Amino acid sequence: MPYLLFISFFLFFACGNSSDQTNANSATTQELKDTKRIIYFGDSLTAGYGLLDFEDAWPHVLTKRIQAEGYSYKMTNAGVSGDTTSGGLGRLEWVLAERPSVFVLELGANDMLRGISPTVTKENLRSMIRQIKSQYPDTKILLVGMYATPNMGKKYAAAFNSLYPELAKEEEVPLVPFILEKVASIRKLNQKDGIHPTEAGHKLVADTVYPFLKPLLVK
């Protein structure tokens, strides 16, 4: 009998009351609904590749800035180094579980570096934008653009550079024309690879994105 009592108590405390668990799940879902959240969805530029402290990456710098201005947004840095638009499309569903209020979409640089067709990149980005709109119609989407490097050739560069403004117009979303506008080709603002911004560079990237993000925010 004592053994059976022990088992009963163990199961009760280990598994919990089913109604309590249901209430906890409901509370978590409600919390997600009530939280204003910005998801920064991108590659190594968003992830803060090469920085000693990932919180020096521009999404963190930018979020701290808007919080200091009185906006009560939480953030998720969903940057994955090396990610392509195909990879982003594959992991989007998982990230959307956080129910974003604002979704900042920064992908495509690795597509360009790998020579992937700009048509493929554009359609992958379009699919992501439409999936977000379908699941969360009230979510504000900000598309972040990239320019092709000179070594990709004029024909490729022309097609790649035009895909972001074309897509932004077609899908009616705001666009940051070029995320590296203030740091590209400036040696002291980039790491040794000449591609990824330094800590100081990330602050300037945050400055570049800020005027496009702020109109999407609500207090």
PDB file of C-alpha atoms in Angstrom:
ATOM      1  CA  MET A   1       0.000   0.000   0.000  1.00  0.00           C
ATOM      2  CA  PRO A   2       2.732   2.562   0.861  1.00  0.00           C
ATOM      3  CA  TYR A   3       4.352   1.724  -2.480  1.00  0.00           C
ATOM      4  CA  LEU A   4       1.095   2.455  -4.335  1.00  0.00           C
ATOM      5  CA  LEU A   5       0.734   5.740  -2.463  1.00  0.00           C
ATOM      6  CA  PHE A   6       4.265   6.687  -3.434  1.00  0.00           C
ATOM      7  CA  ILE A   7       3.541   5.945  -7.088  1.00  0.00           C
ATOM      8  CA  SER A   8       0.334   7.989  -6.926  1.00  0.00           C
ATOM      9  CA  PHE A   9       2.095  11.001  -5.452  1.00  0.00           C
ATOM     10  CA  PHE A  10       4.951  10.661  -7.953  1.00  0.00           C
ATOM     11  CA  LEU A  11       2.579  10.619 -10.908  1.00  0.00           C
ATOM     12  CA  PHE A  12       0.633  13.575  -9.552  1.00  0.00           C
ATOM     13  CA  PHE A  13       3.668  15.791  -9.105  1.00  0.00           C
ATOM     14  CA  ALA A  14       5.490  14.581 -12.212  1.00  0.00           C
ATOM     15  CA  CYS A  15       2.580  14.874 -14.603  1.00  0.00           C
ATOM     16  CA  GLY A  16       0.577  17.575 -12.894  1.00  0.00           C
ATOM     17  CA  ASN A  17      -3.105  18.209 -13.049  1.00  0.00           C
ATOM     18  CA  SER A  18      -4.365  18.200 -16.645  1.00  0.00           C
ATOM     19  CA  SER A  19      -6.541  21.267 -16.075  1.00  0.00           C
ATOM     20  CA  ASP A  20      -3.553  23.136 -14.616  1.00  0.00           C
ATOM     21  CA  GLN A  21      -1.513  22.237 -17.678  1.00  0.00           C
ATOM     22  CA  THR A  22      -4.298  23.429 -19.974  1.00  0.00           C
ATOM     23  CA  ASN A  23      -4.502  26.703 -18.061  1.00  0.00           C
ATOM     24  CA  ALA A  24      -0.728  27.130 -18.299  1.00  0.00           C
ATOM     25  CA  ASN A  25      -0.801  26.545 -22.055  1.00  0.00           C
ATOM     26  CA  SER A  26      -3.657  29.015 -22.427  1.00  0.00           C
ATOM     27  CA  ALA A  27      -1.756  31.599 -20.388  1.00  0.00           C
ATOM     28  CA  THR A  28       1.324  31.136 -22.585  1.00  0.00           C
ATOM     29  CA  THR A  29      -0.744  31.554 -25.753  1.00  0.00           C
ATOM     30  CA  GLN A  30      -2.403  34.677 -24.362  1.00  0.00           C
ATOM     31  CA  GLU A  31       0.991  36.099 -23.374  1.00  0.00           C
ATOM     32  CA  LEU A  32       2.232  35.628 -26.926  1.00  0.00           C
ATOM     33  CA  LYS A  33      -0.861  37.395 -28.243  1.00  0.00           C
ATOM     34  CA  ASP A  34      -0.419  40.321 -25.851  1.00  0.00           C
ATOM     35  CA  THR A  35       3.321  40.786 -26.402  1.00  0.00           C
ATOM     36  CA  LYS A  36       4.461  43.218 -29.064  1.00  0.00           C
ATOM     37  CA  ARG A  37       7.415  41.528 -30.687  1.00  0.00           C
ATOM     38  CA  ILE A  38       9.826  42.324 -33.493  1.00  0.00           C
ATOM     39  CA  ILE A  39      11.381  39.360 -35.258  1.00  0.00           C
ATOM     40  CA  TYR A  40      14.592  40.061 -37.136  1.00  0.00           C
ATOM     41  CA  PHE A  41      14.850  37.245 -39.659  1.00  0.00           C
ATOM     42  CA  GLY A  42      18.079  37.084 -41.577  1.00  0.00           C
ATOM     43  CA  ASP A  43      21.576  35.753 -42.112  1.00  0.00           C
ATOM     44  CA  SER A  44      24.986  36.509 -40.586  1.00  0.00           C
ATOM     45  CA  LEU A  45      24.443  40.258 -40.935  1.00  0.00           C
ATOM     46  CA  THR A  46      21.481  39.976 -38.578  1.00  0.00           C
ATOM     47  CA  ALA A  47      23.065  37.333 -36.346  1.00  0.00           C
ATOM     48  CA  GLY A  48      26.105  39.528 -35.659  1.00  0.00           C
ATOM     49  CA  TYR A  49      28.731  37.212 -37.125  1.00  0.00           C
ATOM     50  CA  GLY A  50      32.245  37.900 -35.844  1.00  0.00           C
ATOM     51  CA  LEU A  51      31.234  40.189 -32.988  1.00  0.00           C
ATOM     52  CA  LEU A  52      32.528  39.481 -29.483  1.00  0.00           C
ATOM     53  CA  ASP A  53      29.057  40.164 -28.083  1.00  0.00           C
ATOM     54  CA  PHE A  54      26.016  39.244 -30.190  1.00  0.00           C
ATOM     55  CA  GLU A  55      24.067  42.021 -28.471  1.00  0.00           C
ATOM     56  CA  ASP A  56      26.202  44.485 -30.425  1.00  0.00           C
ATOM     57  CA  ALA A  57      24.451  43.310 -33.601  1.00  0.00           C
ATOM     58  CA  TRP A  58      22.201  45.914 -35.186  1.00  0.00           C
ATOM     59  CA  PRO A  59      18.842  44.272 -34.228  1.00  0.00           C
ATOM     60  CA  HIS A  60      19.750  44.596 -30.542  1.00  0.00           C
ATOM     61  CA  VAL A  61      21.117  48.112 -30.973  1.00  0.00           C
ATOM     62  CA  LEU A  62      17.982  49.157 -32.825  1.00  0.00           C
ATOM     63  CA  THR A  63      15.572  47.564 -30.353  1.00  0.00           C
ATOM     64  CA  LYS A  64      17.304  49.220 -27.394  1.00  0.00           C
ATOM     65  CA  ARG A  65      16.975  52.537 -29.192  1.00  0.00           C
ATOM     66  CA  ILE A  66      13.235  52.238 -29.778  1.00  0.00           C
ATOM     67  CA  GLN A  67      12.697  50.950 -26.231  1.00  0.00           C
ATOM     68  CA  ALA A  68      14.484  54.054 -24.932  1.00  0.00           C
ATOM     69  CA  GLU A  69      11.970  56.083 -26.943  1.00  0.00           C
ATOM     70  CA  GLY A  70       9.086  54.488 -25.057  1.00  0.00           C
ATOM     71  CA  TYR A  71       8.121  51.616 -27.356  1.00  0.00           C
ATOM     72  CA  SER A  72       7.415  48.401 -25.453  1.00  0.00           C
ATOM     73  CA  TYR A  73       8.591  45.843 -27.981  1.00  0.00           C
ATOM     74  CA  LYS A  74      10.423  42.637 -27.248  1.00  0.00           C
ATOM     75  CA  MET A  75      12.654  41.158 -29.902  1.00  0.00           C
ATOM     76  CA  THR A  76      13.847  37.889 -31.350  1.00  0.00           C
ATOM     77  CA  ASN A  77      17.078  37.776 -33.302  1.00  0.00           C
ATOM     78  CA  ALA A  78      16.397  34.975 -35.782  1.00  0.00           C
ATOM     79  CA  GLY A  79      19.565  35.526 -37.773  1.00  0.00           C
ATOM     80  CA  VAL A  80      21.386  32.376 -38.944  1.00  0.00           C
ATOM     81  CA  SER A  81      24.849  32.726 -40.439  1.00  0.00           C
ATOM     82  CA  GLY A  82      25.059  31.347 -43.957  1.00  0.00           C
ATOM     83  CA  ASP A  83      21.302  31.228 -44.430  1.00  0.00           C
ATOM     84  CA  THR A  84      19.797  31.613 -47.884  1.00  0.00           C
ATOM     85  CA  THR A  85      16.251  32.510 -48.852  1.00  0.00           C
ATOM     86  CA  SER A  86      15.554  28.799 -49.370  1.00  0.00           C
ATOM     87  CA  GLY A  87      16.789  28.062 -45.856  1.00  0.00           C
ATOM     88  CA  GLY A  88      14.731  30.921 -44.478  1.00  0.00           C
ATOM     89  CA  LEU A  89      11.616  29.648 -46.187  1.00  0.00           C
ATOM     90  CA  GLY A  90      12.190  26.257 -44.596  1.00  0.00           C
ATOM     91  CA  ARG A  91      12.424  27.601 -41.024  1.00  0.00           C
ATOM     92  CA  LEU A  92       9.862  30.382 -41.256  1.00  0.00           C
ATOM     93  CA  GLU A  93       6.957  28.405 -39.795  1.00  0.00           C
ATOM     94  CA  TRP A  94       8.868  27.694 -36.604  1.00  0.00           C
ATOM     95  CA  VAL A  95       9.793  31.357 -36.111  1.00  0.00           C
ATOM     96  CA  LEU A  96       6.244  32.573 -36.747  1.00  0.00           C
ATOM     97  CA  ALA A  97       5.092  30.671 -33.656  1.00  0.00           C
ATOM     98  CA  GLU A  98       6.213  33.758 -31.714  1.00  0.00           C
ATOM     99  CA  ARG A  99       3.391  35.792 -33.286  1.00  0.00           C
ATOM    100  CA  PRO A 100       5.365  38.846 -34.460  1.00  0.00           C
ATOM    101  CA  SER A 101       3.918  42.335 -34.492  1.00  0.00           C
ATOM    102  CA  VAL A 102       6.711  43.422 -36.839  1.00  0.00           C
ATOM    103  CA  PHE A 103       8.730  41.129 -39.083  1.00  0.00           C
ATOM    104  CA  VAL A 104      12.040  42.414 -40.466  1.00  0.00           C
ATOM    105  CA  LEU A 105      13.081  40.252 -43.421  1.00  0.00           C
ATOM    106  CA  GLU A 106      16.802  40.420 -44.248  1.00  0.00           C
ATOM    107  CA  LEU A 107      17.822  37.602 -46.571  1.00  0.00           C
ATOM    108  CA  GLY A 108      19.355  37.220 -50.008  1.00  0.00           C
ATOM    109  CA  ALA A 109      23.026  38.126 -49.558  1.00  0.00           C
ATOM    110  CA  ASN A 110      24.108  34.486 -49.487  1.00  0.00           C
ATOM    111  CA  ASP A 111      21.966  33.736 -52.519  1.00  0.00           C
ATOM    112  CA  MET A 112      23.919  36.418 -54.341  1.00  0.00           C
ATOM    113  CA  LEU A 113      27.310  35.170 -53.132  1.00  0.00           C
ATOM    114  CA  ARG A 114      26.414  31.673 -54.335  1.00  0.00           C
ATOM    115  CA  GLY A 115      25.217  32.935 -57.697  1.00  0.00           C
ATOM    116  CA  ILE A 116      21.649  31.735 -57.179  1.00  0.00           C
ATOM    117  CA  SER A 117      19.238  33.080 -59.762  1.00  0.00           C
ATOM    118  CA  PRO A 118      17.678  36.397 -58.649  1.00  0.00           C
ATOM    119  CA  THR A 119      14.356  35.000 -59.846  1.00  0.00           C
ATOM    120  CA  VAL A 120      14.619  32.186 -57.286  1.00  0.00           C
ATOM    121  CA  THR A 121      15.611  34.623 -54.549  1.00  0.00           C
ATOM    122  CA  LYS A 122      12.711  36.912 -55.371  1.00  0.00           C
ATOM    123  CA  GLU A 123      10.132  34.122 -55.346  1.00  0.00           C
ATOM    124  CA  ASN A 124      11.445  32.716 -52.064  1.00  0.00           C
ATOM    125  CA  LEU A 125      11.151  36.151 -50.466  1.00  0.00           C
ATOM    126  CA  ARG A 126       7.675  36.551 -51.956  1.00  0.00           C
ATOM    127  CA  SER A 127       6.619  33.192 -50.505  1.00  0.00           C
ATOM    128  CA  MET A 128       7.815  34.254 -47.058  1.00  0.00           C
ATOM    129  CA  ILE A 129       6.005  37.582 -47.233  1.00  0.00           C
ATOM    130  CA  ARG A 130       2.779  35.920 -48.318  1.00  0.00           C
ATOM    131  CA  GLN A 131       3.024  33.258 -45.642  1.00  0.00           C
ATOM    132  CA  ILE A 132       3.414  35.929 -42.959  1.00  0.00           C
ATOM    133  CA  LYS A 133       0.456  37.870 -44.362  1.00  0.00           C
ATOM    134  CA  SER A 134      -1.650  34.727 -44.501  1.00  0.00           C
ATOM    135  CA  GLN A 135      -0.972  33.646 -40.919  1.00  0.00           C
ATOM    136  CA  TYR A 136      -0.829  37.092 -39.313  1.00  0.00           C
ATOM    137  CA  PRO A 137      -2.564  39.728 -41.464  1.00  0.00           C
ATOM    138  CA  ASP A 138      -1.877  42.470 -38.901  1.00  0.00           C
ATOM    139  CA  THR A 139       1.888  41.885 -38.806  1.00  0.00           C
ATOM    140  CA  LYS A 140       3.904  44.730 -40.313  1.00  0.00           C
ATOM    141  CA  ILE A 141       6.630  43.501 -42.668  1.00  0.00           C
ATOM    142  CA  LEU A 142       9.834  45.382 -43.448  1.00  0.00           C
ATOM    143  CA  LEU A 143      11.921  44.077 -46.345  1.00  0.00           C
ATOM    144  CA  VAL A 144      15.646  44.760 -46.109  1.00  0.00           C
ATOM    145  CA  GLY A 145      17.515  45.009 -49.395  1.00  0.00           C
ATOM    146  CA  MET A 146      21.012  44.089 -50.512  1.00  0.00           C
ATOM    147  CA  TYR A 147      23.172  45.022 -53.505  1.00  0.00           C
ATOM    148  CA  ALA A 148      25.263  42.579 -55.493  1.00  0.00           C
ATOM    149  CA  THR A 149      29.048  42.727 -55.201  1.00  0.00           C
ATOM    150  CA  PRO A 150      30.895  43.969 -58.311  1.00  0.00           C
ATOM    151  CA  ASN A 151      32.454  40.567 -59.052  1.00  0.00           C
ATOM    152  CA  MET A 152      29.029  39.084 -59.846  1.00  0.00           C
ATOM    153  CA  GLY A 153      28.987  40.847 -63.221  1.00  0.00           C
ATOM    154  CA  LYS A 154      26.763  43.599 -64.576  1.00  0.00           C
ATOM    155  CA  LYS A 155      23.947  41.380 -65.844  1.00  0.00           C
ATOM    156  CA  TYR A 156      23.582  39.467 -62.596  1.00  0.00           C
ATOM    157  CA  ALA A 157      23.955  42.633 -60.508  1.00  0.00           C
ATOM    158  CA  ALA A 158      21.234  44.422 -62.469  1.00  0.00           C
ATOM    159  CA  ALA A 159      18.788  41.558 -61.956  1.00  0.00           C
ATOM    160  CA  PHE A 160      19.659  41.112 -58.283  1.00  0.00           C
ATOM    161  CA  ASN A 161      19.619  44.804 -57.397  1.00  0.00           C
ATOM    162  CA  SER A 162      16.190  45.286 -58.930  1.00  0.00           C
ATOM    163  CA  LEU A 163      14.481  42.344 -57.223  1.00  0.00           C
ATOM    164  CA  TYR A 164      14.048  44.069 -53.842  1.00  0.00           C
ATOM    165  CA  PRO A 165      12.382  47.304 -55.043  1.00  0.00           C
ATOM    166  CA  GLU A 166      10.238  45.303 -57.486  1.00  0.00           C
ATOM    167  CA  LEU A 167       9.124  42.895 -54.778  1.00  0.00           C
ATOM    168  CA  ALA A 168       8.444  45.651 -52.250  1.00  0.00           C
ATOM    169  CA  LYS A 169       6.216  47.400 -54.774  1.00  0.00           C
ATOM    170  CA  GLU A 170       4.419  44.227 -55.865  1.00  0.00           C
ATOM    171  CA  GLU A 171       3.763  43.019 -52.308  1.00  0.00           C
ATOM    172  CA  GLU A 172       3.177  46.524 -50.913  1.00  0.00           C
ATOM    173  CA  VAL A 173       5.738  46.351 -48.111  1.00  0.00           C
ATOM    174  CA  PRO A 174       8.234  49.049 -47.086  1.00  0.00           C
ATOM    175  CA  LEU A 175      11.857  48.567 -48.121  1.00  0.00           C
ATOM    176  CA  VAL A 176      15.252  49.422 -46.712  1.00  0.00           C
ATOM    177  CA  PRO A 177      17.042  49.811 -50.070  1.00  0.00           C
ATOM    178  CA  PHE A 178      20.523  48.698 -48.940  1.00  0.00           C
ATOM    179  CA  ILE A 179      21.304  47.480 -45.450  1.00  0.00           C
ATOM    180  CA  LEU A 180      25.032  48.233 -45.760  1.00  0.00           C
ATOM    181  CA  GLU A 181      24.554  51.712 -47.162  1.00  0.00           C
ATOM    182  CA  LYS A 182      26.660  53.433 -44.479  1.00  0.00           C
ATOM    183  CA  VAL A 183      29.349  50.751 -44.109  1.00  0.00           C
ATOM    184  CA  ALA A 184      29.989  49.024 -47.454  1.00  0.00           C
ATOM    185  CA  SER A 185      33.602  49.313 -48.664  1.00  0.00           C
ATOM    186  CA  ILE A 186      34.696  51.323 -45.614  1.00  0.00           C
ATOM    187  CA  ARG A 187      37.559  49.273 -44.201  1.00  0.00           C
ATOM    188  CA  LYS A 188      37.439  50.512 -40.604  1.00  0.00           C
ATOM    189  CA  LEU A 189      33.721  49.679 -40.358  1.00  0.00           C
ATOM    190  CA  ASN A 190      34.131  46.095 -41.553  1.00  0.00           C
ATOM    191  CA  GLN A 191      35.843  43.029 -40.191  1.00  0.00           C
ATOM    192  CA  LYS A 192      38.870  41.498 -41.901  1.00  0.00           C
ATOM    193  CA  ASP A 193      36.664  39.635 -44.371  1.00  0.00           C
ATOM    194  CA  GLY A 194      35.477  42.983 -45.738  1.00  0.00           C
ATOM    195  CA  ILE A 195      31.866  41.770 -45.603  1.00  0.00           C
ATOM    196  CA  HIS A 196      30.643  41.759 -42.017  1.00  0.00           C
ATOM    197  CA  PRO A 197      30.396  45.031 -40.089  1.00  0.00           C
ATOM    198  CA  THR A 198      32.343  45.726 -36.920  1.00  0.00           C
ATOM    199  CA  GLU A 199      30.618  46.816 -33.726  1.00  0.00           C
ATOM    200  CA  ALA A 200      30.804  50.417 -34.950  1.00  0.00           C
ATOM    201  CA  GLY A 201      29.480  49.291 -38.320  1.00  0.00           C
ATOM    202  CA  HIS A 202      26.472  47.613 -36.759  1.00  0.00           C
ATOM    203  CA  LYS A 203      25.533  50.875 -35.049  1.00  0.00           C
ATOM    204  CA  LEU A 204      25.422  52.513 -38.468  1.00  0.00           C
ATOM    205  CA  VAL A 205      23.362  49.641 -39.866  1.00  0.00           C
ATOM    206  CA  ALA A 206      20.881  50.272 -37.042  1.00  0.00           C
ATOM    207  CA  ASP A 207      20.832  53.939 -38.074  1.00  0.00           C
ATOM    208  CA  THR A 208      20.088  52.881 -41.654  1.00  0.00           C
ATOM    209  CA  VAL A 209      17.145  50.660 -40.703  1.00  0.00           C
ATOM    210  CA  TYR A 210      15.703  52.917 -37.996  1.00  0.00           C
ATOM    211  CA  PRO A 211      13.763  55.445 -40.161  1.00  0.00           C
ATOM    212  CA  PHE A 212      12.072  52.592 -42.037  1.00  0.00           C
ATOM    213  CA  LEU A 213      11.186  50.620 -38.917  1.00  0.00           C
ATOM    214  CA  LYS A 214       9.883  53.437 -36.745  1.00  0.00           C
ATOM    215  CA  PRO A 215       6.719  54.160 -38.814  1.00  0.00           C
ATOM    216  CA  LEU A 216       5.654  50.541 -38.281  1.00  0.00           C
ATOM    217  CA  LEU A 217       5.679  50.817 -34.483  1.00  0.00           C
ATOM    218  CA  VAL A 218       2.831  51.618 -32.121  1.00  0.00           C
ATOM    219  CA  LYS A 219       2.953  52.647 -28.468  1.00  0.00           C
TER     220      LYS A 219
END
